[in-house]
Coordinates of C-alpha atoms in Angstrom, one line a residue:
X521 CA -42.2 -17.3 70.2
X522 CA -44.6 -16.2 67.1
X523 CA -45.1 -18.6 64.6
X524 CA -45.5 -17.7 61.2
X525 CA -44.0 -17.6 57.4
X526 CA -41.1 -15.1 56.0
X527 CA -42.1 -13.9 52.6
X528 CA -38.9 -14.8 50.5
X529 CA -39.6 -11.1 48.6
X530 CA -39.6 -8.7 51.1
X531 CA -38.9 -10.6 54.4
X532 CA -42.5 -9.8 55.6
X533 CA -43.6 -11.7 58.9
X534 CA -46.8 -13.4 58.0
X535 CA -49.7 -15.4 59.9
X536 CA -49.8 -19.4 59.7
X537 CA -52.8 -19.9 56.7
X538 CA -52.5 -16.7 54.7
X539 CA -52.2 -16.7 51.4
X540 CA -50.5 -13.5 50.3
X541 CA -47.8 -10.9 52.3
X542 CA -49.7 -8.6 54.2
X543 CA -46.8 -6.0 52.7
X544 CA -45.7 -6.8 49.2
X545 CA -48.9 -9.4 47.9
X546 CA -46.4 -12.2 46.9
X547 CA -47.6 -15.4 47.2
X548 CA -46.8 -17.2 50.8
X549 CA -47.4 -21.1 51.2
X550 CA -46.3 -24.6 53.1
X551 CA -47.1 -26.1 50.2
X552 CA -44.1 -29.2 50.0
X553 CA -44.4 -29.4 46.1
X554 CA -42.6 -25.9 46.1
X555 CA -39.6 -26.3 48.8
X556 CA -37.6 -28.1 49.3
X557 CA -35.3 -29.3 52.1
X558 CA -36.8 -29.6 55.7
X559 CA -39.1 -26.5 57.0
X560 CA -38.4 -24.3 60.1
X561 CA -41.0 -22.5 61.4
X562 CA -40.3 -18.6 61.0
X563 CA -37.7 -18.9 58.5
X564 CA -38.7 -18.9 55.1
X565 CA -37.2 -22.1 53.4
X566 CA -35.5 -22.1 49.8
X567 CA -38.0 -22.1 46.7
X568 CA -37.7 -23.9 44.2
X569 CA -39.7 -22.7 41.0
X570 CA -39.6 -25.9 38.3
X571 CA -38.0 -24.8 34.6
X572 CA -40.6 -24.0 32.3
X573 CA -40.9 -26.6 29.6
X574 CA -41.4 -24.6 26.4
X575 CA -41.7 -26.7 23.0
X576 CA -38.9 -25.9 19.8
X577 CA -40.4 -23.5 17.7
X578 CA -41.8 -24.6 14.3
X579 CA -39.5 -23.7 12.1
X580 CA -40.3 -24.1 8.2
X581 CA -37.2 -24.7 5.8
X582 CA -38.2 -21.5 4.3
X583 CA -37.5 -19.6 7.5
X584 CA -34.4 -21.5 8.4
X585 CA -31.2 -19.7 7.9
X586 CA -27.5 -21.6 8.0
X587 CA -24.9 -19.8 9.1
X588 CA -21.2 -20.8 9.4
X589 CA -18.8 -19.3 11.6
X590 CA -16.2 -17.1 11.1
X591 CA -12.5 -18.6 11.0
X592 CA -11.1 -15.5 11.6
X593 CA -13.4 -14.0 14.7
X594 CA -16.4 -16.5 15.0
X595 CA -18.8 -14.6 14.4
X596 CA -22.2 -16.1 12.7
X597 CA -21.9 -15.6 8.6
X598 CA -24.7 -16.2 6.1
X599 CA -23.6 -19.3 4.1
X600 CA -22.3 -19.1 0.9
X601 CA -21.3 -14.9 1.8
X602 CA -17.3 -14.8 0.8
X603 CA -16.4 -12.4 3.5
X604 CA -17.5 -12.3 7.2
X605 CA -19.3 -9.1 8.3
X606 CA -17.9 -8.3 11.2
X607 CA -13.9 -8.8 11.0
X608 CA -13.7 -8.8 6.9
X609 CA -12.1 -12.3 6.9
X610 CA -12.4 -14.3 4.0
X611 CA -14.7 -17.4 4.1
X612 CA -13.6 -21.3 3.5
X613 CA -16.0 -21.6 0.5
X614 CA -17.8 -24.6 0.7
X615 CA -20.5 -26.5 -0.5
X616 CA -24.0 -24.7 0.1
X617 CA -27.1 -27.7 -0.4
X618 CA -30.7 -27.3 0.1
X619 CA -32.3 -25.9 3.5
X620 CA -33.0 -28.9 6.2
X621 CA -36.3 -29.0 7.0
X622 CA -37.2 -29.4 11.0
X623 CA -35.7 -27.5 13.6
X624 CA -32.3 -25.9 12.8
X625 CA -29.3 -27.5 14.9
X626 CA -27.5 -25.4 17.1
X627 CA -23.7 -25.0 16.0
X628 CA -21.2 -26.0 18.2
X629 CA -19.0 -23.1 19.5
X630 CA -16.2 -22.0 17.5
X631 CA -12.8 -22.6 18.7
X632 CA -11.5 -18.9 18.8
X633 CA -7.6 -18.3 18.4
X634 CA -7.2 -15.6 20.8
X635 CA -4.1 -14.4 20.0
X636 CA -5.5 -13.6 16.4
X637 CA -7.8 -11.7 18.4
X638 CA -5.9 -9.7 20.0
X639 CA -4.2 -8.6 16.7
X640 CA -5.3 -4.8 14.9
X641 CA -6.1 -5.2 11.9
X642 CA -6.4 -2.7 9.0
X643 CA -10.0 -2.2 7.6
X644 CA -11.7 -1.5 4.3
X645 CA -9.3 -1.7 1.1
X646 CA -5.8 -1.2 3.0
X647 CA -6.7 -4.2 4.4
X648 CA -5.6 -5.9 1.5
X649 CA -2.8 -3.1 0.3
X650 CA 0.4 -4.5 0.2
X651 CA 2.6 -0.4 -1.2
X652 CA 0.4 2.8 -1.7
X653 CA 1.7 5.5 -4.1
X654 CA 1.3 9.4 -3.2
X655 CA 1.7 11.8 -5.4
X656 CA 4.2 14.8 -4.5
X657 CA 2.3 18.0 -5.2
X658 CA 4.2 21.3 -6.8
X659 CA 4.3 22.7 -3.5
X660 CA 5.9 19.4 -1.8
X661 CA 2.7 18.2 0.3
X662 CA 0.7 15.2 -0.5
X663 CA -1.6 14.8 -2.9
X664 CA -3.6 11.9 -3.8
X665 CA -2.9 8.6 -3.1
X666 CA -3.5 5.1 -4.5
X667 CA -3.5 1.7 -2.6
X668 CA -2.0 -1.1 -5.1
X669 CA -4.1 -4.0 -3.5
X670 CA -4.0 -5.8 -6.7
X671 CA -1.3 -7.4 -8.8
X672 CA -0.8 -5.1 -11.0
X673 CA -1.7 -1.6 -11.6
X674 CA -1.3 -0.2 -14.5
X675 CA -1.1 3.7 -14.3
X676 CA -0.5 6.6 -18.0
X677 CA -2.9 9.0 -19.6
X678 CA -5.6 6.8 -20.7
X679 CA -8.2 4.4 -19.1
X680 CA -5.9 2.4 -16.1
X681 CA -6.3 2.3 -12.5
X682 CA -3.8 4.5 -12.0
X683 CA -5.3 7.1 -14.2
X684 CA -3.3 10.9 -15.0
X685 CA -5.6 12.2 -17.9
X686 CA -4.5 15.7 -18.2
X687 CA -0.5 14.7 -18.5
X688 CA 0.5 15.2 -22.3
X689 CA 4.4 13.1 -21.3
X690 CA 2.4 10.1 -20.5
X691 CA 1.3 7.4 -22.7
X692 CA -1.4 5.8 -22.4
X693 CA -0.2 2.9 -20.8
X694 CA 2.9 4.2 -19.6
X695 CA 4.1 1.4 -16.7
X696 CA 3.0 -0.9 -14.5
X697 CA 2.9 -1.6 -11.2
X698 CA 3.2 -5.1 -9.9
X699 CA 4.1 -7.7 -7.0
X700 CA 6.9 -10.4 -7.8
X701 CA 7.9 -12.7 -5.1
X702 CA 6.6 -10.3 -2.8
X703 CA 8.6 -7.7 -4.1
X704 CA 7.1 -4.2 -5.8
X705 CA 8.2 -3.9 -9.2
X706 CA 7.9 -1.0 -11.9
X707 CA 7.3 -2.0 -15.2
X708 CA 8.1 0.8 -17.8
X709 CA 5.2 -0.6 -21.0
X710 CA 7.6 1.1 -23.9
X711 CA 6.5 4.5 -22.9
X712 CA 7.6 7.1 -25.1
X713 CA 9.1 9.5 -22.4
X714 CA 10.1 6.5 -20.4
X715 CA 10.0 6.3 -16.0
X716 CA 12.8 7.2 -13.6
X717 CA 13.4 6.0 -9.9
X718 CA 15.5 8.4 -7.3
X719 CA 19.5 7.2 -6.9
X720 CA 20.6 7.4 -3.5
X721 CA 24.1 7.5 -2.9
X722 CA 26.1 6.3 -6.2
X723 CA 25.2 4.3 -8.8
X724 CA 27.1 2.5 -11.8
X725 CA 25.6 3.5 -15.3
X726 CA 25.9 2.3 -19.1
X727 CA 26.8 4.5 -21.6
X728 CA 23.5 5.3 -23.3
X729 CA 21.4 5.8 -20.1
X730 CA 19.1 9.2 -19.6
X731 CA 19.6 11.0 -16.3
X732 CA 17.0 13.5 -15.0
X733 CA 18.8 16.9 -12.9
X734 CA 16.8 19.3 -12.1
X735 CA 14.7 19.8 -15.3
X736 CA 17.6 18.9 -17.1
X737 CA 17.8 15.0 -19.6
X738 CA 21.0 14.3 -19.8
X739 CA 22.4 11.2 -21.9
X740 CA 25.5 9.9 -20.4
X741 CA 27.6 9.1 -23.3
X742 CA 31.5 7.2 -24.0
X743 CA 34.0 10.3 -24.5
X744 CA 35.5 10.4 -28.3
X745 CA 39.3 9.4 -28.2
X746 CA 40.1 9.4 -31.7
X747 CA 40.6 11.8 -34.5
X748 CA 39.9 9.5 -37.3
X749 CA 40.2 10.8 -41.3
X750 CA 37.5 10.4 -44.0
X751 CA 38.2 8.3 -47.2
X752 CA 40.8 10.5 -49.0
X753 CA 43.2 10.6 -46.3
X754 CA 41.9 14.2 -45.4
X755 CA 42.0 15.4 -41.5
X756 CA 38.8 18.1 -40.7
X757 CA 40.8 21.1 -39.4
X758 CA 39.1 22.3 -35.9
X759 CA 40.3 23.2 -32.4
X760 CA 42.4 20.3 -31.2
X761 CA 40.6 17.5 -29.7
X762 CA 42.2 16.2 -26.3
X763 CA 41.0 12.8 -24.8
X764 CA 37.8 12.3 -23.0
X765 CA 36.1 9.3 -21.6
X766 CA 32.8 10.9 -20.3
X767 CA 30.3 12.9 -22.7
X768 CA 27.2 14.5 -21.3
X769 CA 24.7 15.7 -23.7
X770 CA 21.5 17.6 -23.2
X771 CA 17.8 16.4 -24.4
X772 CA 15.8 19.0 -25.6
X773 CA 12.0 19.0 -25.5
X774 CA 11.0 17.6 -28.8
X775 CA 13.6 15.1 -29.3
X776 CA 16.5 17.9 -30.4
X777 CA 19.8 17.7 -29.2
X778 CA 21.3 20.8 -26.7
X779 CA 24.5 20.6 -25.1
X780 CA 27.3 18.2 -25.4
X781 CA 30.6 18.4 -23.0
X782 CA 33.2 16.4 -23.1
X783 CA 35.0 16.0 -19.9
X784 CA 38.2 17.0 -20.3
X785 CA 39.0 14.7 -16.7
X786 CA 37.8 11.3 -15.6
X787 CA 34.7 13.5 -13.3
X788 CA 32.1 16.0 -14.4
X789 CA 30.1 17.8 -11.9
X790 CA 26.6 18.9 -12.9
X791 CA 25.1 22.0 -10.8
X792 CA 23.7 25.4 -11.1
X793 CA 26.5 27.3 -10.4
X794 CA 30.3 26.7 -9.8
X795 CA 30.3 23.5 -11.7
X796 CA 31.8 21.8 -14.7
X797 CA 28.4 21.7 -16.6
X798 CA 25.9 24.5 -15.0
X799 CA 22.1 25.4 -15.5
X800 CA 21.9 28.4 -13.7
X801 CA 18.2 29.4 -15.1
X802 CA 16.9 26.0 -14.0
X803 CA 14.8 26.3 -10.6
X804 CA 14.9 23.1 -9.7
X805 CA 18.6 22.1 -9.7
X806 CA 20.9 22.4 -6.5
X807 CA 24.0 24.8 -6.8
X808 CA 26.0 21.3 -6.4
X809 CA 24.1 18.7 -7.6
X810 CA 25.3 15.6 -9.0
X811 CA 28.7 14.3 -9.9
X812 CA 29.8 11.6 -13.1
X813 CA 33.4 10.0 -12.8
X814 CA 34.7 7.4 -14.5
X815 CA 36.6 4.7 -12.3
X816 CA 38.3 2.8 -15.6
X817 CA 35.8 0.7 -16.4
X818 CA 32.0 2.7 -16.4
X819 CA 31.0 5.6 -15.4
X820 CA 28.9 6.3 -11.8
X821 CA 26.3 8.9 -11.0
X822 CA 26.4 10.2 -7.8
X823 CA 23.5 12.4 -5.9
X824 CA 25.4 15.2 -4.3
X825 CA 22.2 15.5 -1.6
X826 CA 20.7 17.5 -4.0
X827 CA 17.2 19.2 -2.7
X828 CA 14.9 17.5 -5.5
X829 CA 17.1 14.6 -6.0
X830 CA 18.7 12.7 -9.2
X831 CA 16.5 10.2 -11.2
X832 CA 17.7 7.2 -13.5
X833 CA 15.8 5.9 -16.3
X834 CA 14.2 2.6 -15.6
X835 CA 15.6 -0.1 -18.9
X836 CA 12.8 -2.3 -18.4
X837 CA 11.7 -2.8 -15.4
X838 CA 13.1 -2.0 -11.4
X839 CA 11.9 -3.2 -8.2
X840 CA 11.0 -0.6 -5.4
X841 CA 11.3 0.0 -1.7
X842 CA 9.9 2.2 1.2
X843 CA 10.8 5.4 0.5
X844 CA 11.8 5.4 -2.9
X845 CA 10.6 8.1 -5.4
X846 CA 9.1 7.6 -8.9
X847 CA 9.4 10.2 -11.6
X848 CA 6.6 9.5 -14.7
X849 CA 5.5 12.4 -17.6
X850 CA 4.5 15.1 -14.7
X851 CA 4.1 12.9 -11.7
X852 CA 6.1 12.3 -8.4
X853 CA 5.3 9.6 -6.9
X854 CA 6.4 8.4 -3.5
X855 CA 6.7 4.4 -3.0
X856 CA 5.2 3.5 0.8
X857 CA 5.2 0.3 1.8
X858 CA 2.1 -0.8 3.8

């Protein structure tokens, strides 16, 4: 049997004595101080190469950064930075000294929960969103939207963050929107033309209240029952009146007054065509489109599934939902919860 040395790179048979693999050039030895365990002749034992021992670098305080981990993903942020640069997370603000001097400590792992990391989260500024508002275009697609990641947002004609500067029916400050108890809330600021929120279904109304239809304010108003004389005892002759308990009147542009019926029944129905009170030139209003009865004790708007839908005037302020729509000066807004 030969005897010789394996080289451990390329499994080279070797002579006893030589330095270096006839095939490869790596280094071949019986030298103890780098095995160890027993040696067999031709088999190359198992080397052991000692762990370099390499000095800390000198690190100046200048140089020295502290970092903090995330709480969110765990990732290494810049102390005294509010947000984390990886994830967005905000940062537990804390108290940021002078820089240590001497080598900087290495941080202990952060404990990671992992089912927060398997969560999506959004990015950028709907990451804080709570509702966005799009606006409804003239030809029914979406316009542009605004993300109401704040607590209020006030929106009209002049400097706001919701800002419509070419809409004359808007006031400056017309309304604002705001978060209450986790709830999205319309504010109208006493605007002069006032904000109106979509009815679905039916709704119970006060006398006095302004009802959009179509392109059509109407002011639902108590019928007149009486007949009453001036001072003298003297009646006004006229057609006879019969009794009414619903009034509708119209509201023309410019503050003037247009129409007034009195329903001569305890429901009115309000439409283009076919209809107790119709606006057949008005583009916008269903043949059938709304209804107002009176059940005894108020009145109550209903939305007959009109195409463009019946609008209530805000009285104060209202709180929104998904899906609800927003009428302001010239704007449609649609309410999306994020």
């Amino acid at each position: 049997m030969d005897v010789g040395l394996v080289c451990d790179q390329c499994s080279a048979f070797n002579s006893m004595g030589v330095q270096h693999c006839i095939r490869c050039g790596s280094g071949v030895s019986l030298d103890p101080g780098e095995f160890s365990g027993p040696t067999t002749v031709g088999v190359s034992p198992a080397r052991v190469a000692p762990a370099p021992s390499q000095p800390p670098p000198n690190v100046s305080a200048q140089q020295a950064i502290s970092t903090t981990p995330c709480p969110t993903c765990g990732a290494d942020v810049v102390a005294g930075h509010k947000f984390c640069h990886e994830c967005g997370g905000r940062m537990e603000q804390s108290r940021v000294g002078p820089l240590p001097s001497g080598p900087v400590p290495t941080p202990a792992p952060p404990q990671i929960d992992k089912s927060a990391a398997r969560r999506t989260q959004f990015f950028g500024a709907i990451q804080a969103a709570r509702a966005k508002l799009t606006v409804i275009r003239g030809d029914g697609l979406d316009g542009v939207s605004f993300n109401l990641a704040g607590d209020e947002h006030l929106a009209g004609r002049g400097d706001c963050p919701l800002y419509f500067p070419d809409d004359p029916f808007l006031s400056p400050v017309h309304c604002n929107f705001l978060y209450r108890d986790g709830v999205l809330i319309v504010r109208d600021e006493a605007s002069t033309n006032g904000v109106y929120v979509r009815i679905s279904g039916s709704k119970p109304v006060p006398f006095g209240a302004l009802c959009l239809v179509g392109e059509q304010l109407l002011e639902i108003a108590p019928g007149e029952t009486t007949d009453d004389a001036i001072e003298d005892g003297t009646y006004f002759f006229g057609s006879p009146r019969r009794p009414s308990n619903l009034r509708v009147v119209q509201r023309l542009r410019g503050g003037d007054t247009g129409v007034s019926f009195r329903a001569t029944s305890d429901a009115v129905t309000i439409g283009r065509e076919g209809n107790d009170l119709d606006f057949p030139d008005d583009p916008f209003i269903s043949g059938h489109h709304a209804r107002l009865t009176w059940d005894g004790k108020s009145a109550i708007l209903t939305d007959l599934g009109s195409k463009n839908g019946t609008f209530l005037r805000v009285v104060l302020e209202h709180p929104l939902t998904h899906g609800d729509y927003v009428f302001m000066g010239q704007q449609l807004l649609r309410v999306e919860v994020v």
